[in-house]
Structure formats: C-alpha cells, structure tokens
Amino acid sequence: MVRLPVEERIVELPEGVTASYEGGVLTVKGPRGELRRNLAHAGVEIKVSDGKVVVRREWAGKRERSMIGTVAAHVKNMALGVSRGFTYKLKIVSSHFPITVKVSDGKVYIENFIGERRPRTAKIVGDVKVKVEGEDVIVQGINLEDVSRQPPTSSRQPKSGRKTPGSSSTASTSTRKPWRDKQEMAKPKIPEAEKARRSLSKKIRQTKAGKPRFIRQESWRYKRVKPAWRKPRGIDSRMRRSKKGWPASPSTGYRTPKSIRSLHPSGFSEALVHRVEDLKGLNPQTHAVRIAGSVGKRKRVEIFREAESLGLKVLNPPKIVEAGKGEAG
C-alpha cells in the first residue's frame, strides 16, 4: 500500500472543552469534569491548538494509521464525556423467581437469583454512578471505558441466558447498550476540494494495488538475474507469448487512467520548485511542492518557509535545526 507523506486526523472540541498535551499525557477538561490519558506509547504526534486536537504521523504504515484512528477515537470520547457524559441502561430480566437489584457501598447486590439465599454481588469499578429505577439499572459517568464495563465481571455475577443445573428458570441482565444524548458531536465539514483529493488518492491506491509486479524472465530461477523488468526474448519464450500461469508483461491495458496519471499518491499534482518565485500561482488544494534536488540548503529552507505560509504541502521538507541564529537543512 502506498504511504502518504503525512497521515492525520483532526478532532474538533465542543464548546467549553479544553485540552492540553504534556509529557505524553493528554488532559481534557469540560463542564462535567476532567479526564487524563497517557498516550506516550502511541508513537504519534499530538498537537492542540484553536479548539482542535490534531493526531498525525509522517510516512505512516498500516499499524501507524490504525494507531492514529485509535488515538483520535479516544480523544473524541474524552471530549464527549467531559461535555455531556455517557449513560448506559441495563434491563433486569427474570423468570419464575422474582429478583431484586440493589446498590450499596460501591457494590451491586442481586438477591433471590433462581431462589438462592445468598445474594450475588458485583463491584462497581471506576468513577461512575449506578442507580436502579424499576427494571432498569442506569450507569452514568464521563469515562466511556468505566461506564461500558459496568457491572464488572464477578464470580458471583449471573451470566446472561445461562441456567444453573437443577433449575428451570433464569434471571439475567440484557446486553449493554449506550444511551447518548440526541445531539451528536458536530463533525467538521470537509471542503469539496479536499473530498475530491481524497477520492483521487483512494483511486490511485486501488489502481496500483490492482497492477501486477512486472519481473524479468527467469529472475526467480537464477540469482544472477535481477528482477528488474526486461523484455522477454526467445522464440519459445512462454512469457513472451503470454501463456497462462507465467508472469504478466506490460501492456496498454495496464496503463494508469488519464484522470490520475500524473498525480502524487496523496492526490496532489506535483510542482517541481527551484526558487521561491516558482510558488506563485500554485493552489494549496490541488498542488503539492517538491523541492528540486539541485537546490542548496539555504534556499531549500526559504522555499519551505514560503510554502508553509501559503498553505502548500511540501513532499520533501528539509530537516531544519535551530543553532543560535542560523538554520541548517
């Protein structure tokens, strides 16, 4: 799969919610409280600015892209928790033996389960509130992980739909289902130009994935023959005659579609830049800058700075090191 120069997710914070990231710990504060999470092990770059949390990684592979999505989901759940909170409802179901559920001293007590004299208990874990209303057990809190795992597993807790030997009835709690507020978090609107670029990038990846790898004839048999493509020759060559079961040879049918033929895998149209003046007239939504290899260090940094100010993406950014008053690439 093609690796993009920068893979990132942006999470918009609701009104009244602030976030900070220091020492690998993300802190989110809101009207309902404060949540912290250690993300130092994630291997991604997290930035907080202007009411947004940006999770990014340069040249991310499959595992890194998955981690970016996971971290962004954690941030979104934390922001939703401190702004509106989470509520889970569990249904009390019984058959033949009516059961009673009570909450006391940080534990949930289930009495008269299939006629047992000793109540079954489940310890409440995390900073959550548990209350019983009729046939419903309501769990509320700001941490989604704490709320979703209530009541926690216990050796004395009944399992859903499981019968005890010798009994003819069961009592159980239904599968947990989250009850959130009707208003979901406002998702950031993606501009049409960005949607078009992402669509092109997806089409490029799919096109490349569908193409075979063209290799040289007999390269799999002899170590001295390199796999780099060479036209197969020989009157009896099965590869030249395109016989079934032999590696494919390049043909016009494998040509890249015209709409994406000259585009970068990220969906941008590459613009080769030799000097700062070449940046004029480039569109940040459709063009990406590639600094020419013959450009020196100082001018390379100047081009990069100017491209950043214009909002242009640089495909080969220089490594800038601050050393006193000077900069080196």
mmCIF file of C-alpha atoms in Angstrom:
data_model
loop_
_atom_site.group_PDB
_atom_site.id
_atom_site.type_symbol
_atom_site.label_atom_id
_atom_site.label_comp_id
_atom_site.label_asym_id
_atom_site.label_seq_id
_atom_site.Cartn_x
_atom_site.Cartn_y
_atom_site.Cartn_z
ATOM 1 C CA MET A 1 0.000 0.000 0.000
ATOM 2 C CA VAL A 2 1.201 3.497 -0.842
ATOM 3 C CA ARG A 3 2.398 5.548 2.115
ATOM 4 C CA LEU A 4 1.275 9.160 2.241
ATOM 5 C CA PRO A 5 3.751 11.859 3.364
ATOM 6 C CA VAL A 6 1.514 12.851 6.282
ATOM 7 C CA GLU A 7 -1.437 10.960 7.746
ATOM 8 C CA GLU A 8 -3.539 12.927 10.218
ATOM 9 C CA ARG A 9 -6.913 13.109 11.953
ATOM 10 C CA ILE A 10 -8.446 16.305 13.329
ATOM 11 C CA VAL A 11 -10.845 16.198 16.293
ATOM 12 C CA GLU A 12 -12.962 19.297 16.881
ATOM 13 C CA LEU A 13 -13.523 20.059 20.578
ATOM 14 C CA PRO A 14 -17.058 21.110 21.662
ATOM 15 C CA GLU A 15 -17.689 24.484 23.262
ATOM 16 C CA GLY A 16 -16.452 24.739 26.824
ATOM 17 C CA VAL A 17 -13.949 21.893 26.398
ATOM 18 C CA THR A 18 -10.196 22.465 26.552
ATOM 19 C CA ALA A 19 -7.303 20.077 26.042
ATOM 20 C CA SER A 20 -3.569 20.021 26.704
ATOM 21 C CA TYR A 21 -0.815 17.543 25.919
ATOM 22 C CA GLU A 22 2.309 17.485 28.066
ATOM 23 C CA GLY A 23 4.759 14.723 28.835
ATOM 24 C CA GLY A 24 2.809 12.177 26.821
ATOM 25 C CA VAL A 25 -0.377 12.746 28.870
ATOM 26 C CA LEU A 26 -3.498 14.177 27.234
ATOM 27 C CA THR A 27 -5.738 16.164 29.585
ATOM 28 C CA VAL A 28 -9.285 17.115 28.583
ATOM 29 C CA LYS A 29 -11.375 19.438 30.768
ATOM 30 C CA GLY A 30 -15.042 20.293 30.434
ATOM 31 C CA PRO A 31 -18.224 21.213 32.333
ATOM 32 C CA ARG A 32 -18.617 17.686 33.751
ATOM 33 C CA GLY A 33 -15.050 17.121 34.904
ATOM 34 C CA GLU A 34 -11.554 16.234 33.785
ATOM 35 C CA LEU A 35 -10.073 13.161 32.086
ATOM 36 C CA ARG A 36 -6.449 12.167 31.579
ATOM 37 C CA ARG A 37 -4.894 9.524 29.383
ATOM 38 C CA ASN A 38 -1.279 8.500 28.830
ATOM 39 C CA LEU A 39 -0.589 8.343 25.076
ATOM 40 C CA ALA A 40 3.208 8.394 25.154
ATOM 41 C CA HIS A 41 3.347 4.820 23.829
ATOM 42 C CA ALA A 42 1.168 5.533 20.778
ATOM 43 C CA GLY A 43 4.040 6.674 18.555
ATOM 44 C CA VAL A 44 2.056 9.543 17.017
ATOM 45 C CA GLU A 45 2.371 13.314 17.156
ATOM 46 C CA ILE A 46 -0.400 15.135 19.036
ATOM 47 C CA LYS A 47 -0.925 18.894 18.812
ATOM 48 C CA VAL A 48 -3.602 21.039 20.473
ATOM 49 C CA SER A 49 -4.468 24.435 19.001
ATOM 50 C CA ASP A 50 -7.529 26.594 18.290
ATOM 51 C CA GLY A 51 -10.015 24.169 19.812
ATOM 52 C CA LYS A 52 -8.704 21.236 17.788
ATOM 53 C CA VAL A 53 -6.640 18.167 18.554
ATOM 54 C CA VAL A 54 -4.504 17.030 15.618
ATOM 55 C CA VAL A 55 -3.185 13.463 15.582
ATOM 56 C CA ARG A 56 -0.590 12.964 12.851
ATOM 57 C CA ARG A 57 2.312 10.820 11.717
ATOM 58 C CA GLU A 58 4.689 11.208 8.787
ATOM 59 C CA TRP A 59 5.048 8.288 6.373
ATOM 60 C CA ALA A 60 2.671 6.150 8.408
ATOM 61 C CA GLY A 61 2.379 2.455 7.675
ATOM 62 C CA LYS A 62 -0.616 0.205 8.268
ATOM 63 C CA ARG A 63 -0.007 -0.093 12.013
ATOM 64 C CA GLU A 64 0.607 3.646 12.431
ATOM 65 C CA ARG A 65 -2.608 4.518 10.551
ATOM 66 C CA SER A 66 -4.555 2.218 12.856
ATOM 67 C CA MET A 67 -2.975 3.878 15.884
ATOM 68 C CA ILE A 68 -3.883 7.344 14.557
ATOM 69 C CA GLY A 69 -7.532 6.297 14.274
ATOM 70 C CA THR A 70 -7.488 4.745 17.748
ATOM 71 C CA VAL A 71 -5.995 7.831 19.404
ATOM 72 C CA ALA A 72 -8.447 10.121 17.575
ATOM 73 C CA ALA A 73 -11.349 7.961 18.813
ATOM 74 C CA HIS A 74 -10.053 8.194 22.400
ATOM 75 C CA VAL A 75 -9.831 11.989 22.129
ATOM 76 C CA LYS A 76 -13.362 12.214 20.734
ATOM 77 C CA ASN A 77 -14.776 10.026 23.529
ATOM 78 C CA MET A 78 -12.952 12.056 26.190
ATOM 79 C CA ALA A 79 -14.312 15.325 24.773
ATOM 80 C CA LEU A 80 -17.828 13.893 24.615
ATOM 81 C CA GLY A 81 -17.560 12.579 28.179
ATOM 82 C CA VAL A 82 -16.492 15.840 29.827
ATOM 83 C CA SER A 83 -19.087 17.828 27.855
ATOM 84 C CA ARG A 84 -22.220 15.633 28.025
ATOM 85 C CA GLY A 85 -21.248 12.352 29.684
ATOM 86 C CA PHE A 86 -22.382 8.799 28.959
ATOM 87 C CA THR A 87 -25.415 6.848 30.144
ATOM 88 C CA TYR A 88 -25.859 3.087 29.826
ATOM 89 C CA LYS A 89 -29.104 1.243 30.606
ATOM 90 C CA LEU A 90 -29.252 -2.418 31.584
ATOM 91 C CA LYS A 91 -32.541 -4.300 31.670
ATOM 92 C CA ILE A 92 -33.328 -6.645 34.572
ATOM 93 C CA VAL A 93 -34.926 -9.851 33.277
ATOM 94 C CA SER A 94 -36.206 -12.689 35.466
ATOM 95 C CA SER A 95 -38.258 -15.857 35.067
ATOM 96 C CA HIS A 96 -40.272 -17.615 37.787
ATOM 97 C CA PHE A 97 -38.069 -16.285 40.608
ATOM 98 C CA PRO A 98 -38.527 -12.504 41.000
ATOM 99 C CA ILE A 99 -35.163 -10.920 41.714
ATOM 100 C CA THR A 100 -34.213 -7.676 43.420
ATOM 101 C CA VAL A 101 -31.249 -5.483 42.485
ATOM 102 C CA LYS A 102 -29.815 -3.015 44.996
ATOM 103 C CA VAL A 103 -26.813 -0.685 45.055
ATOM 104 C CA SER A 104 -24.923 -0.175 48.305
ATOM 105 C CA ASP A 105 -21.335 0.549 49.434
ATOM 106 C CA GLY A 106 -19.915 0.517 45.916
ATOM 107 C CA LYS A 107 -21.448 -2.847 45.044
ATOM 108 C CA VAL A 108 -24.452 -4.154 43.115
ATOM 109 C CA TYR A 109 -26.432 -6.812 45.030
ATOM 110 C CA ILE A 110 -28.642 -9.288 43.143
ATOM 111 C CA GLU A 111 -30.996 -11.049 45.555
ATOM 112 C CA ASN A 112 -33.156 -14.174 45.096
ATOM 113 C CA PHE A 113 -31.429 -15.165 41.883
ATOM 114 C CA ILE A 114 -33.036 -18.523 40.926
ATOM 115 C CA GLY A 115 -34.088 -18.806 44.556
ATOM 116 C CA GLU A 116 -30.605 -18.522 46.071
ATOM 117 C CA ARG A 117 -30.440 -17.307 49.662
ATOM 118 C CA ARG A 118 -27.055 -15.689 49.323
ATOM 119 C CA PRO A 119 -27.085 -12.528 47.161
ATOM 120 C CA ARG A 120 -24.733 -12.278 44.237
ATOM 121 C CA THR A 121 -22.508 -9.207 44.145
ATOM 122 C CA ALA A 122 -20.643 -7.189 41.536
ATOM 123 C CA LYS A 123 -18.152 -4.485 42.471
ATOM 124 C CA ILE A 124 -18.523 -1.090 40.818
ATOM 125 C CA VAL A 125 -15.276 -0.094 39.115
ATOM 126 C CA GLY A 126 -14.271 3.439 38.225
ATOM 127 C CA ASP A 127 -15.813 6.838 38.875
ATOM 128 C CA VAL A 128 -19.399 6.085 37.856
ATOM 129 C CA LYS A 129 -22.876 6.405 39.346
ATOM 130 C CA VAL A 130 -25.138 3.345 39.393
ATOM 131 C CA LYS A 131 -28.819 3.502 40.314
ATOM 132 C CA VAL A 132 -31.841 1.226 39.964
ATOM 133 C CA GLU A 133 -35.116 2.532 38.535
ATOM 134 C CA GLY A 134 -37.771 -0.159 38.344
ATOM 135 C CA GLU A 135 -36.473 -2.821 35.955
ATOM 136 C CA ASP A 136 -33.596 -0.680 34.693
ATOM 137 C CA VAL A 137 -30.058 -0.338 36.027
ATOM 138 C CA ILE A 138 -28.688 3.046 34.940
ATOM 139 C CA VAL A 139 -24.928 3.658 34.800
ATOM 140 C CA GLN A 140 -23.642 7.216 34.305
ATOM 141 C CA GLY A 141 -20.163 8.711 34.085
ATOM 142 C CA ILE A 142 -17.732 10.729 31.984
ATOM 143 C CA ASN A 143 -15.281 7.920 31.204
ATOM 144 C CA LEU A 144 -16.700 5.699 28.457
ATOM 145 C CA GLU A 145 -14.488 2.755 29.393
ATOM 146 C CA ASP A 146 -15.626 2.812 33.030
ATOM 147 C CA VAL A 147 -19.288 3.203 32.092
ATOM 148 C CA SER A 148 -19.314 0.496 29.418
ATOM 149 C CA ARG A 149 -17.855 -2.231 31.638
ATOM 150 C CA GLN A 150 -20.408 -1.934 34.455
ATOM 151 C CA PRO A 151 -21.276 -4.086 36.237
ATOM 152 C CA PRO A 152 -17.818 -5.695 36.086
ATOM 153 C CA THR A 153 -17.196 -9.401 35.873
ATOM 154 C CA SER A 154 -17.565 -11.230 39.188
ATOM 155 C CA SER A 155 -17.584 -14.863 40.211
ATOM 156 C CA ARG A 156 -20.932 -14.232 41.870
ATOM 157 C CA GLN A 157 -22.467 -12.290 38.962
ATOM 158 C CA PRO A 158 -25.130 -14.053 36.839
ATOM 159 C CA LYS A 159 -24.350 -14.655 33.180
ATOM 160 C CA SER A 160 -26.905 -13.804 30.533
ATOM 161 C CA GLY A 161 -29.075 -16.730 29.455
ATOM 162 C CA ARG A 162 -27.182 -19.338 31.500
ATOM 163 C CA LYS A 163 -29.081 -21.889 33.600
ATOM 164 C CA THR A 164 -27.942 -23.398 36.858
ATOM 165 C CA PRO A 165 -28.134 -27.226 36.961
ATOM 166 C CA GLY A 166 -31.357 -28.388 38.538
ATOM 167 C CA SER A 167 -33.262 -25.147 37.954
ATOM 168 C CA SER A 168 -35.978 -24.436 35.438
ATOM 169 C CA SER A 169 -35.627 -20.669 35.219
ATOM 170 C CA THR A 170 -33.016 -17.975 34.801
ATOM 171 C CA ALA A 171 -32.529 -14.329 35.605
ATOM 172 C CA SER A 172 -30.150 -12.110 33.698
ATOM 173 C CA THR A 173 -29.257 -8.606 32.626
ATOM 174 C CA SER A 174 -29.583 -7.714 28.981
ATOM 175 C CA THR A 175 -26.739 -6.727 26.695
ATOM 176 C CA ARG A 176 -25.442 -3.260 27.474
ATOM 177 C CA LYS A 177 -26.446 -0.541 25.060
ATOM 178 C CA PRO A 178 -25.234 3.063 25.230
ATOM 179 C CA TRP A 179 -27.786 5.819 25.587
ATOM 180 C CA ARG A 180 -26.246 9.077 24.451
ATOM 181 C CA ASP A 181 -27.752 12.492 24.044
ATOM 182 C CA LYS A 182 -29.633 13.032 20.810
ATOM 183 C CA GLN A 183 -27.210 15.695 19.648
ATOM 184 C CA GLU A 184 -24.034 14.025 18.450
ATOM 185 C CA MET A 185 -20.721 15.817 18.338
ATOM 186 C CA ALA A 186 -20.576 18.170 15.390
ATOM 187 C CA LYS A 187 -18.356 16.623 12.756
ATOM 188 C CA PRO A 188 -16.085 19.029 10.910
ATOM 189 C CA LYS A 189 -17.254 19.701 7.376
ATOM 190 C CA ILE A 190 -14.764 18.604 4.760
ATOM 191 C CA PRO A 191 -14.388 21.033 1.830
ATOM 192 C CA GLU A 192 -15.377 19.748 -1.588
ATOM 193 C CA ALA A 193 -11.820 20.168 -2.890
ATOM 194 C CA GLU A 194 -10.485 18.005 -0.044
ATOM 195 C CA LYS A 195 -13.135 15.353 -0.736
ATOM 196 C CA ALA A 196 -12.114 15.287 -4.397
ATOM 197 C CA ARG A 197 -8.424 14.941 -3.472
ATOM 198 C CA ARG A 198 -9.129 12.068 -1.079
ATOM 199 C CA SER A 199 -11.205 10.357 -3.749
ATOM 200 C CA LEU A 200 -8.318 10.645 -6.209
ATOM 201 C CA SER A 201 -5.868 9.330 -3.611
ATOM 202 C CA LYS A 202 -8.092 6.315 -2.977
ATOM 203 C CA LYS A 203 -8.398 5.665 -6.707
ATOM 204 C CA ILE A 204 -4.600 5.824 -7.086
ATOM 205 C CA ARG A 205 -4.088 3.264 -4.309
ATOM 206 C CA GLN A 206 -6.707 0.938 -5.766
ATOM 207 C CA THR A 207 -5.217 1.218 -9.250
ATOM 208 C CA LYS A 208 -1.714 0.449 -8.019
ATOM 209 C CA ALA A 209 -2.935 -2.472 -5.920
ATOM 210 C CA GLY A 210 -4.604 -3.982 -8.996
ATOM 211 C CA LYS A 211 -1.449 -3.940 -11.102
ATOM 212 C CA PRO A 212 0.864 -6.973 -11.110
ATOM 213 C CA ARG A 213 4.562 -6.721 -10.324
ATOM 214 C CA PHE A 214 6.435 -6.937 -13.611
ATOM 215 C CA ILE A 215 9.595 -9.019 -13.201
ATOM 216 C CA ARG A 216 12.305 -10.226 -15.545
ATOM 217 C CA GLN A 217 12.077 -13.655 -17.107
ATOM 218 C CA GLU A 218 13.891 -16.399 -15.131
ATOM 219 C CA SER A 219 14.754 -13.958 -12.306
ATOM 220 C CA TRP A 220 13.097 -16.345 -9.850
ATOM 221 C CA ARG A 221 15.360 -19.172 -11.012
ATOM 222 C CA TYR A 222 18.823 -17.636 -11.237
ATOM 223 C CA LYS A 223 20.376 -15.447 -8.573
ATOM 224 C CA ARG A 224 22.480 -13.587 -11.128
ATOM 225 C CA VAL A 225 19.348 -12.450 -12.995
ATOM 226 C CA LYS A 226 17.920 -9.357 -11.312
ATOM 227 C CA PRO A 227 14.123 -8.926 -11.041
ATOM 228 C CA ALA A 228 14.139 -5.504 -12.763
ATOM 229 C CA TRP A 229 11.921 -5.701 -15.838
ATOM 230 C CA ARG A 230 13.425 -6.649 -19.196
ATOM 231 C CA LYS A 231 11.514 -7.587 -22.304
ATOM 232 C CA PRO A 232 11.336 -11.390 -22.641
ATOM 233 C CA ARG A 233 13.040 -12.767 -25.736
ATOM 234 C CA GLY A 234 13.311 -16.127 -27.386
ATOM 235 C CA ILE A 235 11.240 -17.926 -29.987
ATOM 236 C CA ASP A 236 9.975 -20.433 -27.416
ATOM 237 C CA SER A 237 9.546 -17.995 -24.505
ATOM 238 C CA ARG A 238 6.204 -18.668 -22.848
ATOM 239 C CA MET A 239 6.386 -15.357 -21.061
ATOM 240 C CA ARG A 240 6.777 -13.538 -24.394
ATOM 241 C CA ARG A 241 3.771 -15.433 -25.753
ATOM 242 C CA SER A 242 1.735 -14.539 -22.622
ATOM 243 C CA LYS A 243 0.987 -18.121 -21.671
ATOM 244 C CA LYS A 244 -1.287 -18.776 -18.721
ATOM 245 C CA GLY A 245 0.494 -19.217 -15.396
ATOM 246 C CA TRP A 246 3.503 -17.088 -16.340
ATOM 247 C CA PRO A 247 4.231 -13.551 -15.052
ATOM 248 C CA ALA A 248 2.421 -10.759 -16.869
ATOM 249 C CA SER A 249 4.163 -8.375 -19.236
ATOM 250 C CA PRO A 250 3.443 -4.639 -19.503
ATOM 251 C CA SER A 251 0.739 -3.735 -21.986
ATOM 252 C CA THR A 252 -1.553 -0.821 -22.788
ATOM 253 C CA GLY A 253 -4.291 -2.387 -20.677
ATOM 254 C CA TYR A 254 -2.280 -1.713 -17.528
ATOM 255 C CA ARG A 255 -1.921 1.988 -18.250
ATOM 256 C CA THR A 256 -2.941 4.350 -15.445
ATOM 257 C CA PRO A 257 -6.254 6.177 -16.061
ATOM 258 C CA LYS A 258 -5.806 9.646 -17.501
ATOM 259 C CA SER A 259 -7.503 11.339 -14.537
ATOM 260 C CA ILE A 260 -4.772 10.204 -12.112
ATOM 261 C CA ARG A 261 -1.847 9.608 -14.459
ATOM 262 C CA SER A 262 0.386 12.475 -13.319
ATOM 263 C CA LEU A 263 -0.745 12.758 -9.694
ATOM 264 C CA HIS A 264 1.133 12.026 -6.487
ATOM 265 C CA PRO A 265 -0.215 9.089 -4.402
ATOM 266 C CA SER A 266 -1.660 11.649 -1.964
ATOM 267 C CA GLY A 267 -3.894 13.018 -4.745
ATOM 268 C CA PHE A 268 -1.973 16.266 -5.246
ATOM 269 C CA SER A 269 -0.476 17.434 -8.512
ATOM 270 C CA GLU A 270 3.301 17.709 -8.065
ATOM 271 C CA ALA A 271 5.019 21.007 -8.823
ATOM 272 C CA LEU A 272 8.821 20.964 -9.086
ATOM 273 C CA VAL A 273 10.206 24.124 -7.485
ATOM 274 C CA HIS A 274 13.706 25.570 -7.987
ATOM 275 C CA ARG A 275 13.215 29.004 -6.389
ATOM 276 C CA VAL A 276 10.743 30.905 -4.234
ATOM 277 C CA GLU A 277 9.189 32.627 -7.262
ATOM 278 C CA ASP A 278 8.003 29.251 -8.590
ATOM 279 C CA LEU A 279 5.470 29.039 -5.745
ATOM 280 C CA LYS A 280 3.355 31.831 -7.198
ATOM 281 C CA GLY A 281 0.137 30.679 -8.814
ATOM 282 C CA LEU A 282 0.026 27.290 -7.061
ATOM 283 C CA ASN A 283 -3.253 26.193 -5.487
ATOM 284 C CA PRO A 284 -2.883 24.686 -1.972
ATOM 285 C CA GLN A 285 -5.929 22.478 -2.553
ATOM 286 C CA THR A 286 -4.624 20.798 -5.702
ATOM 287 C CA HIS A 287 -0.833 21.291 -5.786
ATOM 288 C CA ALA A 288 1.979 19.842 -3.687
ATOM 289 C CA VAL A 289 5.522 21.179 -3.805
ATOM 290 C CA ARG A 290 8.606 19.085 -4.472
ATOM 291 C CA ILE A 291 11.873 20.959 -3.992
ATOM 292 C CA ALA A 292 14.386 20.180 -6.731
ATOM 293 C CA GLY A 293 17.434 18.158 -5.727
ATOM 294 C CA SER A 294 19.843 20.770 -7.085
ATOM 295 C CA VAL A 295 18.592 23.433 -4.638
ATOM 296 C CA GLY A 296 21.014 24.312 -1.834
ATOM 297 C CA LYS A 297 20.341 24.176 1.898
ATOM 298 C CA ARG A 298 19.667 27.852 2.492
ATOM 299 C CA LYS A 299 17.334 28.286 -0.471
ATOM 300 C CA ARG A 300 15.624 24.995 0.366
ATOM 301 C CA VAL A 301 14.699 26.365 3.802
ATOM 302 C CA GLU A 302 13.457 29.625 2.246
ATOM 303 C CA ILE A 303 11.220 27.724 -0.162
ATOM 304 C CA PHE A 304 9.887 25.581 2.666
ATOM 305 C CA ARG A 305 9.071 28.619 4.844
ATOM 306 C CA GLU A 306 7.287 30.378 1.993
ATOM 307 C CA ALA A 307 5.330 27.234 1.075
ATOM 308 C CA GLU A 308 4.181 26.882 4.689
ATOM 309 C CA SER A 309 2.967 30.479 4.763
ATOM 310 C CA LEU A 310 0.997 29.883 1.551
ATOM 311 C CA GLY A 311 -0.530 26.665 2.908
ATOM 312 C CA LEU A 312 1.219 24.446 0.361
ATOM 313 C CA LYS A 313 2.210 20.887 1.228
ATOM 314 C CA VAL A 314 5.908 20.080 0.726
ATOM 315 C CA LEU A 315 6.563 16.469 -0.251
ATOM 316 C CA ASN A 316 10.272 16.547 0.656
ATOM 317 C CA PRO A 317 10.587 19.043 3.533
ATOM 318 C CA PRO A 318 14.109 19.844 4.767
ATOM 319 C CA LYS A 319 15.270 18.962 8.258
ATOM 320 C CA ILE A 320 15.608 22.329 9.970
ATOM 321 C CA VAL A 321 17.902 22.554 13.001
ATOM 322 C CA GLU A 322 17.945 25.727 15.063
ATOM 323 C CA ALA A 323 21.521 26.565 16.041
ATOM 324 C CA GLY A 324 21.817 30.016 17.544
ATOM 325 C CA LYS A 325 20.819 32.442 14.822
ATOM 326 C CA GLY A 326 21.494 30.137 11.919
ATOM 327 C CA GLU A 327 19.451 27.378 10.340
ATOM 328 C CA ALA A 328 20.718 24.324 8.545
ATOM 329 C CA GLY A 329 18.863 21.913 6.290
#
